[in-house]
């Protein structure tokens, strides 16, 4: 039986479907094949990215300003003539400005570059830092609520330390003078507490012996305009009634505690505002990171 070849009306591998280099047509030219459309960022995503960059740039500048203040404070004191600093570096209050400035600058720089360069690594570092800061703030708030008595004792010890080192640290001296002047108080419990200071003790050499700082005086200005730095000299050698007419007899411990309790609402509002600012920055960074990840997954 003779077999016959049947010629089809068209070939399944027609020459028209072959390119010059011998390969079949590309898939995108085949209407029967579906290819996904690359994701495009919306105008809102672009806006969030720009806002995240500007947001972190603002806090980067604030962090650098805080760092500059801390460094200036450390350098302004300088070494004493003997070659030693008046205050150990580890206990210098200006060191807190340096540390806060460094931390804020580093985290804000990561968020700023992460948004500008579309870097998932930097954005994840920024989000981790924000989460860590938020956790520490919440933990600190809980400790303040649970250990109020210990906090009061710590504040009392801090005031005593400031009183003892009044002449040794310009920052502490400024802080003590501002507290005594604004709260109209003197010493920790009374003006007699200045006897424990080696420079104001009655047995100490010098013109300040048996005296108190000028910020304790009820009228620190002479003739109402010129500051009188000697208004507290010799007060500790006077009787209570006479001394009470010259300086504020009450201590700053109870007065400062009452003032802090009165400012509890403002302190809570400031803490809430700080947490809100950090949350806004973290949410914007999270949105930018999600958009970047979506584009990278498609590619």
mmCIF file with all atom_site columns, C-alpha atoms in Angstrom, residues 131-220:
data_model
loop_
_atom_site.group_PDB
_atom_site.id
_atom_site.type_symbol
_atom_site.label_atom_id
_atom_site.label_alt_id
_atom_site.label_comp_id
_atom_site.label_asym_id
_atom_site.label_entity_id
_atom_site.label_seq_id
_atom_site.pdbx_PDB_ins_code
_atom_site.Cartn_x
_atom_site.Cartn_y
_atom_site.Cartn_z
_atom_site.occupancy
_atom_site.B_iso_or_equiv
_atom_site.pdbx_formal_charge
_atom_site.auth_seq_id
_atom_site.auth_comp_id
_atom_site.auth_asym_id
_atom_site.auth_atom_id
_atom_site.pdbx_PDB_model_num
ATOM 1  C CA . UNK A 1 131 ? 12.943 50.908 67.366  1.00 0.00 ? 131 UNK A CA 1
ATOM 2  C CA . UNK A 1 132 ? 15.792 50.734 69.876  1.00 0.00 ? 132 UNK A CA 1
ATOM 3  C CA . UNK A 1 133 ? 15.379 54.391 70.873  1.00 0.00 ? 133 UNK A CA 1
ATOM 4  C CA . UNK A 1 134 ? 11.639 53.960 71.291  1.00 0.00 ? 134 UNK A CA 1
ATOM 5  C CA . UNK A 1 135 ? 12.143 50.887 73.452  1.00 0.00 ? 135 UNK A CA 1
ATOM 6  C CA . UNK A 1 136 ? 14.649 52.687 75.665  1.00 0.00 ? 136 UNK A CA 1
ATOM 7  C CA . UNK A 1 137 ? 12.305 55.654 76.071  1.00 0.00 ? 137 UNK A CA 1
ATOM 8  C CA . UNK A 1 138 ? 9.385  53.435 77.059  1.00 0.00 ? 138 UNK A CA 1
ATOM 9  C CA . UNK A 1 139 ? 11.624 51.507 79.464  1.00 0.00 ? 139 UNK A CA 1
ATOM 10 C CA . UNK A 1 140 ? 12.868 54.762 80.980  1.00 0.00 ? 140 UNK A CA 1
ATOM 11 C CA . UNK A 1 141 ? 9.317  56.004 81.449  1.00 0.00 ? 141 UNK A CA 1
ATOM 12 C CA . UNK A 1 142 ? 8.316  52.798 83.204  1.00 0.00 ? 142 UNK A CA 1
ATOM 13 C CA . UNK A 1 143 ? 11.343 52.988 85.478  1.00 0.00 ? 143 UNK A CA 1
ATOM 14 C CA . UNK A 1 144 ? 10.458 56.561 86.391  1.00 0.00 ? 144 UNK A CA 1
ATOM 15 C CA . UNK A 1 145 ? 6.954  55.477 87.370  1.00 0.00 ? 145 UNK A CA 1
ATOM 16 C CA . UNK A 1 146 ? 8.072  52.402 89.302  1.00 0.00 ? 146 UNK A CA 1
ATOM 17 C CA . UNK A 1 147 ? 11.110 53.926 91.034  1.00 0.00 ? 147 UNK A CA 1
ATOM 18 C CA . UNK A 1 148 ? 9.968  57.411 91.943  1.00 0.00 ? 148 UNK A CA 1
ATOM 19 C CA . UNK A 1 149 ? 11.408 57.167 95.432  1.00 0.00 ? 149 UNK A CA 1
ATOM 20 C CA . UNK A 1 150 ? 14.805 56.106 94.149  1.00 0.00 ? 150 UNK A CA 1
ATOM 21 C CA . UNK A 1 151 ? 14.632 58.868 91.578  1.00 0.00 ? 151 UNK A CA 1
ATOM 22 C CA . UNK A 1 152 ? 14.070 61.388 94.359  1.00 0.00 ? 152 UNK A CA 1
ATOM 23 C CA . UNK A 1 153 ? 17.079 60.014 96.243  1.00 0.00 ? 153 UNK A CA 1
ATOM 24 C CA . UNK A 1 154 ? 19.184 60.192 93.071  1.00 0.00 ? 154 UNK A CA 1
ATOM 25 C CA . UNK A 1 155 ? 18.118 63.794 92.547  1.00 0.00 ? 155 UNK A CA 1
ATOM 26 C CA . UNK A 1 156 ? 19.039 64.565 96.145  1.00 0.00 ? 156 UNK A CA 1
ATOM 27 C CA . UNK A 1 157 ? 22.505 63.031 95.676  1.00 0.00 ? 157 UNK A CA 1
ATOM 28 C CA . UNK A 1 158 ? 22.948 65.000 92.450  1.00 0.00 ? 158 UNK A CA 1
ATOM 29 C CA . UNK A 1 159 ? 22.131 68.269 94.182  1.00 0.00 ? 159 UNK A CA 1
ATOM 30 C CA . UNK A 1 160 ? 24.591 67.430 96.953  1.00 0.00 ? 160 UNK A CA 1
ATOM 31 C CA . UNK A 1 161 ? 27.288 66.670 94.376  1.00 0.00 ? 161 UNK A CA 1
ATOM 32 C CA . UNK A 1 162 ? 26.617 69.968 92.639  1.00 0.00 ? 162 UNK A CA 1
ATOM 33 C CA . UNK A 1 163 ? 26.933 71.774 95.963  1.00 0.00 ? 163 UNK A CA 1
ATOM 34 C CA . UNK A 1 164 ? 30.263 70.114 96.804  1.00 0.00 ? 164 UNK A CA 1
ATOM 35 C CA . UNK A 1 165 ? 31.784 70.702 93.356  1.00 0.00 ? 165 UNK A CA 1
ATOM 36 C CA . UNK A 1 166 ? 30.362 74.168 92.855  1.00 0.00 ? 166 UNK A CA 1
ATOM 37 C CA . UNK A 1 167 ? 33.743 75.855 92.369  1.00 0.00 ? 167 UNK A CA 1
ATOM 38 C CA . UNK A 1 168 ? 35.291 73.028 90.343  1.00 0.00 ? 168 UNK A CA 1
ATOM 39 C CA . UNK A 1 169 ? 32.919 72.770 87.386  1.00 0.00 ? 169 UNK A CA 1
ATOM 40 C CA . UNK A 1 170 ? 31.674 75.861 85.520  1.00 0.00 ? 170 UNK A CA 1
ATOM 41 C CA . UNK A 1 171 ? 28.659 73.927 84.184  1.00 0.00 ? 171 UNK A CA 1
ATOM 42 C CA . UNK A 1 172 ? 27.557 72.855 87.645  1.00 0.00 ? 172 UNK A CA 1
ATOM 43 C CA . UNK A 1 173 ? 28.171 76.354 88.953  1.00 0.00 ? 173 UNK A CA 1
ATOM 44 C CA . UNK A 1 174 ? 25.931 77.827 86.261  1.00 0.00 ? 174 UNK A CA 1
ATOM 45 C CA . UNK A 1 175 ? 23.250 75.193 86.935  1.00 0.00 ? 175 UNK A CA 1
ATOM 46 C CA . UNK A 1 176 ? 23.264 75.765 90.705  1.00 0.00 ? 176 UNK A CA 1
ATOM 47 C CA . UNK A 1 177 ? 23.153 79.543 90.299  1.00 0.00 ? 177 UNK A CA 1
ATOM 48 C CA . UNK A 1 178 ? 20.194 79.343 87.913  1.00 0.00 ? 178 UNK A CA 1
ATOM 49 C CA . UNK A 1 179 ? 18.256 77.012 90.235  1.00 0.00 ? 179 UNK A CA 1
ATOM 50 C CA . UNK A 1 180 ? 18.920 79.111 93.334  1.00 0.00 ? 180 UNK A CA 1
ATOM 51 C CA . UNK A 1 181 ? 18.182 82.376 91.570  1.00 0.00 ? 181 UNK A CA 1
ATOM 52 C CA . UNK A 1 182 ? 14.982 81.282 89.806  1.00 0.00 ? 182 UNK A CA 1
ATOM 53 C CA . UNK A 1 183 ? 13.529 79.171 92.629  1.00 0.00 ? 183 UNK A CA 1
ATOM 54 C CA . UNK A 1 184 ? 14.687 81.629 95.311  1.00 0.00 ? 184 UNK A CA 1
ATOM 55 C CA . UNK A 1 185 ? 16.355 79.010 97.473  1.00 0.00 ? 185 UNK A CA 1
ATOM 56 C CA . UNK A 1 186 ? 19.799 78.335 98.905  1.00 0.00 ? 186 UNK A CA 1
ATOM 57 C CA . UNK A 1 187 ? 21.572 75.044 99.558  1.00 0.00 ? 187 UNK A CA 1
ATOM 58 C CA . UNK A 1 188 ? 20.001 71.627 99.700  1.00 0.00 ? 188 UNK A CA 1
ATOM 59 C CA . UNK A 1 189 ? 17.900 71.841 102.861 1.00 0.00 ? 189 UNK A CA 1
ATOM 60 C CA . UNK A 1 190 ? 18.926 75.334 103.979 1.00 0.00 ? 190 UNK A CA 1
ATOM 61 C CA . UNK A 1 191 ? 21.632 77.902 103.402 1.00 0.00 ? 191 UNK A CA 1
ATOM 62 C CA . UNK A 1 192 ? 23.708 76.199 106.124 1.00 0.00 ? 192 UNK A CA 1
ATOM 63 C CA . UNK A 1 193 ? 24.463 73.351 103.683 1.00 0.00 ? 193 UNK A CA 1
ATOM 64 C CA . UNK A 1 194 ? 27.148 75.511 102.082 1.00 0.00 ? 194 UNK A CA 1
ATOM 65 C CA . UNK A 1 195 ? 29.322 74.824 105.115 1.00 0.00 ? 195 UNK A CA 1
ATOM 66 C CA . UNK A 1 196 ? 30.091 71.425 103.566 1.00 0.00 ? 196 UNK A CA 1
ATOM 67 C CA . UNK A 1 197 ? 31.700 73.098 100.569 1.00 0.00 ? 197 UNK A CA 1
ATOM 68 C CA . UNK A 1 198 ? 35.488 73.346 101.087 1.00 0.00 ? 198 UNK A CA 1
ATOM 69 C CA . UNK A 1 199 ? 35.586 76.865 99.630  1.00 0.00 ? 199 UNK A CA 1
ATOM 70 C CA . UNK A 1 200 ? 32.693 78.327 101.683 1.00 0.00 ? 200 UNK A CA 1
ATOM 71 C CA . UNK A 1 201 ? 33.475 76.572 104.947 1.00 0.00 ? 201 UNK A CA 1
ATOM 72 C CA . UNK A 1 202 ? 34.330 78.987 107.762 1.00 0.00 ? 202 UNK A CA 1
ATOM 73 C CA . UNK A 1 203 ? 37.709 77.305 108.259 1.00 0.00 ? 203 UNK A CA 1
ATOM 74 C CA . UNK A 1 204 ? 38.649 77.662 104.571 1.00 0.00 ? 204 UNK A CA 1
ATOM 75 C CA . UNK A 1 205 ? 41.173 80.278 103.451 1.00 0.00 ? 205 UNK A CA 1
ATOM 76 C CA . UNK A 1 206 ? 40.078 83.039 101.133 1.00 0.00 ? 206 UNK A CA 1
ATOM 77 C CA . UNK A 1 207 ? 37.445 85.757 101.000 1.00 0.00 ? 207 UNK A CA 1
ATOM 78 C CA . UNK A 1 208 ? 34.628 83.269 100.313 1.00 0.00 ? 208 UNK A CA 1
ATOM 79 C CA . UNK A 1 209 ? 35.079 81.547 103.681 1.00 0.00 ? 209 UNK A CA 1
ATOM 80 C CA . UNK A 1 210 ? 31.927 81.463 105.817 1.00 0.00 ? 210 UNK A CA 1
ATOM 81 C CA . UNK A 1 211 ? 29.880 82.749 102.888 1.00 0.00 ? 211 UNK A CA 1
ATOM 82 C CA . UNK A 1 212 ? 27.385 81.562 100.263 1.00 0.00 ? 212 UNK A CA 1
ATOM 83 C CA . UNK A 1 213 ? 27.142 82.173 96.490  1.00 0.00 ? 213 UNK A CA 1
ATOM 84 C CA . UNK A 1 214 ? 25.659 85.451 95.336  1.00 0.00 ? 214 UNK A CA 1
ATOM 85 C CA . UNK A 1 215 ? 22.745 83.556 93.746  1.00 0.00 ? 215 UNK A CA 1
ATOM 86 C CA . UNK A 1 216 ? 21.444 82.892 97.295  1.00 0.00 ? 216 UNK A CA 1
ATOM 87 C CA . UNK A 1 217 ? 20.960 86.580 98.018  1.00 0.00 ? 217 UNK A CA 1
ATOM 88 C CA . UNK A 1 218 ? 17.482 88.039 98.148  1.00 0.00 ? 218 UNK A CA 1
ATOM 89 C CA . UNK A 1 219 ? 18.779 91.159 96.423  1.00 0.00 ? 219 UNK A CA 1
ATOM 90 C CA . UNK A 1 220 ? 21.797 90.122 94.312  1.00 0.00 ? 220 UNK A CA 1
#
